[in-house]
Short mmCIF file of C-alpha atoms in Angstrom, two decimals:
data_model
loop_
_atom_site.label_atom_id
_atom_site.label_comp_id
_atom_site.label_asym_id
_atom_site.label_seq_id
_atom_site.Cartn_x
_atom_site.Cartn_y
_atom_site.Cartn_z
CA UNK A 248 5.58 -11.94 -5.65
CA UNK A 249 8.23 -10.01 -7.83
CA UNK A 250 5.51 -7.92 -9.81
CA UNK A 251 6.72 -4.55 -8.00
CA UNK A 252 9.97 -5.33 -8.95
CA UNK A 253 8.85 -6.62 -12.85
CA UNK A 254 7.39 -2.54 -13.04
CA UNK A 255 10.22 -1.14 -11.43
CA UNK A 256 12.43 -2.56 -14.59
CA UNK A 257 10.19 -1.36 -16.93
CA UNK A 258 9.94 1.91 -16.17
CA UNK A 259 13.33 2.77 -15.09
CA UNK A 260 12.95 3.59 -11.06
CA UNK A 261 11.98 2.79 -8.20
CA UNK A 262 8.04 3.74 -8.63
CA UNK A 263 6.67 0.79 -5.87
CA UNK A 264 8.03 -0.90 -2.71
CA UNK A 265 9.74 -4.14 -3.34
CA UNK A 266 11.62 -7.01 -1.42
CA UNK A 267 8.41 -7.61 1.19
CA UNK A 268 8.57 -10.94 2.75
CA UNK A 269 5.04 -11.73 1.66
CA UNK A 270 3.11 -10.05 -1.46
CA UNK A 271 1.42 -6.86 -1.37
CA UNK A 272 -2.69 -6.96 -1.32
CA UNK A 273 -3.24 -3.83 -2.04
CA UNK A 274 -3.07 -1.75 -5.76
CA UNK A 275 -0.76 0.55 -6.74
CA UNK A 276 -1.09 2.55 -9.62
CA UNK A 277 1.74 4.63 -11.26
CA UNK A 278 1.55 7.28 -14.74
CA UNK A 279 4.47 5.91 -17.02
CA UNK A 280 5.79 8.59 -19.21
CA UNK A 281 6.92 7.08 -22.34
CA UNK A 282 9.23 8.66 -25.22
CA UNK A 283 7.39 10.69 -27.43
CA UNK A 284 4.59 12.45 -24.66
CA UNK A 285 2.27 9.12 -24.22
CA UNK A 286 1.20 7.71 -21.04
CA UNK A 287 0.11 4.99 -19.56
CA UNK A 288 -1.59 4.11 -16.05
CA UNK A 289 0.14 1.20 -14.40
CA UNK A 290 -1.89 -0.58 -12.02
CA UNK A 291 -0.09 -3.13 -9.77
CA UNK A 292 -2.26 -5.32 -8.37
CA UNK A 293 -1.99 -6.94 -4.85
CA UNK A 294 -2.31 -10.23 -6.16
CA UNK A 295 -4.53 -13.19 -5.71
CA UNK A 296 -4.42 -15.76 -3.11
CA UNK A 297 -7.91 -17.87 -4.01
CA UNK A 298 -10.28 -15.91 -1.96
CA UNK A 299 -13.14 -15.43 -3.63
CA UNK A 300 -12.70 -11.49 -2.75
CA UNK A 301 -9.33 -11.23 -3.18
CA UNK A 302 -10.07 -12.99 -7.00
CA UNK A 303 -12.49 -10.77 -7.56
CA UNK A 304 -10.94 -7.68 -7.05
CA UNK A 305 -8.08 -8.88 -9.07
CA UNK A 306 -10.54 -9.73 -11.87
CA UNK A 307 -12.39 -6.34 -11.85
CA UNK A 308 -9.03 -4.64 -12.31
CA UNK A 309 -8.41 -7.13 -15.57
CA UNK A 310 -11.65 -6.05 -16.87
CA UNK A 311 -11.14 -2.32 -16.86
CA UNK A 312 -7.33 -3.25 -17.91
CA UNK A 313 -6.41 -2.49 -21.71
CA UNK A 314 -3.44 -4.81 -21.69
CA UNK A 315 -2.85 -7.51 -18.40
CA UNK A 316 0.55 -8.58 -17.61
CA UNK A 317 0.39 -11.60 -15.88
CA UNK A 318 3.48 -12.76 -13.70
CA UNK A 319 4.16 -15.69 -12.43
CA UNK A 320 7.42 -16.98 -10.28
CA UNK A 321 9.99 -19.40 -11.68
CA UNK A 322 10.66 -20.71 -8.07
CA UNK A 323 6.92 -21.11 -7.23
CA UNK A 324 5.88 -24.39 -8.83
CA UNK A 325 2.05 -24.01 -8.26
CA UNK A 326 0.13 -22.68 -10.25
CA UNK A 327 -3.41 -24.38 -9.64
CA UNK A 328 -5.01 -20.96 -8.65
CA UNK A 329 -3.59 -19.27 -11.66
CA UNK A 330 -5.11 -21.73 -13.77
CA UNK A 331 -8.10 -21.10 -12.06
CA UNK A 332 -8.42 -17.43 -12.33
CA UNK A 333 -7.51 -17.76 -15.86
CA UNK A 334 -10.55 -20.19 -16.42
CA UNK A 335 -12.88 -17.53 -14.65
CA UNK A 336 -11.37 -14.75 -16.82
CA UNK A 337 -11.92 -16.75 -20.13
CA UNK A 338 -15.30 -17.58 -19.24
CA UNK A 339 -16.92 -14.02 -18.33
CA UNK A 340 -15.14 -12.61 -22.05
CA UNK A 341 -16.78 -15.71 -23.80
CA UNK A 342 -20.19 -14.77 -22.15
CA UNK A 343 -19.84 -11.34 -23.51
CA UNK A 344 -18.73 -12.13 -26.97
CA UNK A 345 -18.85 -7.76 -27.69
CA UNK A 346 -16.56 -7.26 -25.63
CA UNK A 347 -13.10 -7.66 -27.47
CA UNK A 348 -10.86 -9.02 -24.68
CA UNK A 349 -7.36 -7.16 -23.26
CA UNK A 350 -4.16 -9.19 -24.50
CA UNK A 351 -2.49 -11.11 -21.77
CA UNK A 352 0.77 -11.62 -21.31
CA UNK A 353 2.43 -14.14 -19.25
CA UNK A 354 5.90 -13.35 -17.92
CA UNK A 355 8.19 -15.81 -15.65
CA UNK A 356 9.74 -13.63 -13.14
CA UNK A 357 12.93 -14.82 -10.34
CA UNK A 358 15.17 -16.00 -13.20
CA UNK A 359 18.27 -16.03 -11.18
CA UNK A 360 16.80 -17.57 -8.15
CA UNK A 361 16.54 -20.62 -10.59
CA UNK A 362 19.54 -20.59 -12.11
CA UNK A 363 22.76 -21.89 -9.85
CA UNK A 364 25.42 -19.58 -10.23
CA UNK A 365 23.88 -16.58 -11.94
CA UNK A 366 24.76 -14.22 -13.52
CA UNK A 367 26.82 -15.55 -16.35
CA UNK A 368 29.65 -13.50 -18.05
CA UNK A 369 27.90 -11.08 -20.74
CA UNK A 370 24.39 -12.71 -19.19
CA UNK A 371 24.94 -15.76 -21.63
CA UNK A 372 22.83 -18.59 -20.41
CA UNK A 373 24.54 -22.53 -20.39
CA UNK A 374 23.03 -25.42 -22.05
CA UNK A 375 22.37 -26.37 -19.04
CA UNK A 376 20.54 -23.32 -18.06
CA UNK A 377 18.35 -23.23 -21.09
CA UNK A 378 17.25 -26.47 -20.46
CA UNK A 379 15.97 -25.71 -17.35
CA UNK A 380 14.57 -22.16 -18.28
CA UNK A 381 12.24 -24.45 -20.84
CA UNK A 382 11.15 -26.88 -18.20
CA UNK A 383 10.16 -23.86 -16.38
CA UNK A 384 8.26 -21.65 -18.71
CA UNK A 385 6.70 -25.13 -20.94
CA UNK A 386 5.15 -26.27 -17.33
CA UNK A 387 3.69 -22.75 -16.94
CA UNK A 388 2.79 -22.44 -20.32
CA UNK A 389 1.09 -26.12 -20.24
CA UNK A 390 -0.88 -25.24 -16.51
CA UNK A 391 -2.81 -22.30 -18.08
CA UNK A 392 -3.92 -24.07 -21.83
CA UNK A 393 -0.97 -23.33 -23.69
CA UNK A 394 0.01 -19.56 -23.89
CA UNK A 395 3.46 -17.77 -25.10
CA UNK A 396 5.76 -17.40 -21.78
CA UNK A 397 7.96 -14.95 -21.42
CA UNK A 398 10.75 -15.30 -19.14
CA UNK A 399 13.02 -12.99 -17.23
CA UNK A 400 15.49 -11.91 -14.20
CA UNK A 401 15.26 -8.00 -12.76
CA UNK A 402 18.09 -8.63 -9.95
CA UNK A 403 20.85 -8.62 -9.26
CA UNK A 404 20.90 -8.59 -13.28
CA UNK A 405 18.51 -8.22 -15.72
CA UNK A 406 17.70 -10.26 -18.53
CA UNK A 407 15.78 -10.54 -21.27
CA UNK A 408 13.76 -7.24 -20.57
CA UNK A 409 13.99 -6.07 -23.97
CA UNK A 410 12.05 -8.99 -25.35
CA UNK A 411 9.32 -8.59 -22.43
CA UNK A 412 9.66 -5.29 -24.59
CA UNK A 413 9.05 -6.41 -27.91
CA UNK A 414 6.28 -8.45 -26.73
CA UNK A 415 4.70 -5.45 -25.25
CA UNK A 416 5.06 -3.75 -28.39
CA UNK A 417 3.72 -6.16 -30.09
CA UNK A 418 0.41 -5.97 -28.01
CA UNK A 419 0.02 -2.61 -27.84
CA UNK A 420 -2.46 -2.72 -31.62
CA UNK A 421 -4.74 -5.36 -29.66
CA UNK A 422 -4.61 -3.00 -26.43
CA UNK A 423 -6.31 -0.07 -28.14
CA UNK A 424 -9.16 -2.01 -30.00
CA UNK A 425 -9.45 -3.61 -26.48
CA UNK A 426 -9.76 -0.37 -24.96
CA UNK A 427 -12.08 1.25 -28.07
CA UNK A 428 -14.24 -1.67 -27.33
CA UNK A 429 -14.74 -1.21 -23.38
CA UNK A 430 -14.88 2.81 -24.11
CA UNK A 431 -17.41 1.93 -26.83
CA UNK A 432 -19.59 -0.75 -25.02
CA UNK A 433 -19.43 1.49 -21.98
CA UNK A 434 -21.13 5.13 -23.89
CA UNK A 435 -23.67 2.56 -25.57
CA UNK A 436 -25.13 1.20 -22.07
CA UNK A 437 -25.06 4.93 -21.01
CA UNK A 438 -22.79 4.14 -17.19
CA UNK A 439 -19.79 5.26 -15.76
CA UNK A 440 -16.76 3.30 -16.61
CA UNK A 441 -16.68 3.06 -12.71
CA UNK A 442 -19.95 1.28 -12.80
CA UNK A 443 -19.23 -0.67 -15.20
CA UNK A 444 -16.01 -2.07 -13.98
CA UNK A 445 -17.89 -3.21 -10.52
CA UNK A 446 -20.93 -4.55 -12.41
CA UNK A 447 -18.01 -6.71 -14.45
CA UNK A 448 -16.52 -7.68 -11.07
CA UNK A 449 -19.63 -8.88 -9.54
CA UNK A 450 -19.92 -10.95 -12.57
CA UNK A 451 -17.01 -12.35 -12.66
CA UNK A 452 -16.71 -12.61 -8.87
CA UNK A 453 -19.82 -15.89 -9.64
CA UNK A 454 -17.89 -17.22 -11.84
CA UNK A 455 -14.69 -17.27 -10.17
CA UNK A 456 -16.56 -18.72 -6.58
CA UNK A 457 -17.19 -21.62 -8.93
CA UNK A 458 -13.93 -22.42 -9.75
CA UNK A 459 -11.73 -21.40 -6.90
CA UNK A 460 -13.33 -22.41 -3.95
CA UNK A 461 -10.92 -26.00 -3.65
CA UNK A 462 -7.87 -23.24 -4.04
CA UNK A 463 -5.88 -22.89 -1.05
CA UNK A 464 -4.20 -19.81 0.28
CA UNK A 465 -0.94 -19.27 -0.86
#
């Protein structure tokens, strides 16, 4: 939950549905129009729960992805089948060692639902409150090997968007060599990106029914 709401920051409006009781499972894809006349295609996912087809889906969408933002709640302590998506993702791009990998991005989302009394005057967090922000974002950080954790609040304030941002910037150089790479790898074996997408799914869809089958439903 709260990736609707993480997109509906970033691009300024109200593009999908948010404040549902349980998560969307189904994909919604939006055109952001940036400054300047580029574009990009937004795909929010519906999630993962640790189906196998649910997982699968999500991973097939990853694979055709040129950058993955990956969102996780600060008021949602497990993460046992993130970690376990994340080991089927890392496995299929080490068995194709051609294939240069999308960046990933992990972003802690619900901020304020952590924090007691937020917002703070001029959204300037306590001692007290970074403290807590650290537990948060080192125990997600330490579930899934070790990554860079972003973390931030879209409601009733925001904060910290503009170093999601920067960090988005940032990835955008690895994005297009990830994307050259898929485009390339995809004219060389002569399919359809379409095809190629679903053959990566069903792929990754064995892998992932080895490691998520112990994951409950969420």
């Amino acid at each position: 939950m709260g990736k609707s709401a993480l997109v509906n920051a970033l691009i300024g409006h109200e593009a999908h549905e948010t404040g549902l009781a349980t998560p969307s499972r189904s994909d919604q894809t939006i055109d952001w129009h940036l400054a300047g006349g580029e574009s990009l295609r937004v795909v929010d996912t519906g999630g993962f729960d640790g189906s196998a087809r649910r997982d699968e889906a999500v991973l097939a969408q990853m694979d055709n992805a040129d950058m993955v933002i990956w969102v996780h709640r600060a008021d949602r302590p497990a993460r046992a089948a993130d970690a376990a998506l994340l080991a089927a993702w890392s496995d299929a791009h080490s068995a194709t060692p051609d294939r240069r990998a999308p960046p990933l991005l992990h972003v802690v989302t619900g901020v304020d639902r952590v924090l007691p009394g937020w917002p703070r005057p001029e959204n300037q967090l306590t001692r007290d409150d970074q403290t807590r922000l650290a537990a948060i974002t080192n125990a997600v950080s330490e579930a899934l090997g070790g990554p860079r954790v972003v973390p931030v609040s879209v409601g009733p304030v925001e904060w910290n968007l503009n170093a999601l941002r920067q960090e988005l910037d940032a990835c955008q150089p690895q994005a297009r060599l990830a994307q050259r790479s898929r485009l390339r790898l995809a004219a060389e074996r002569g399919t359809g990106l379409s095809t190629n997408a679903r053959r990566a799914g069903r792929g990754m869809g064995k892998l992932a029914s080895r490691f998520l089958p112990w994951v409950t439903r969420r």
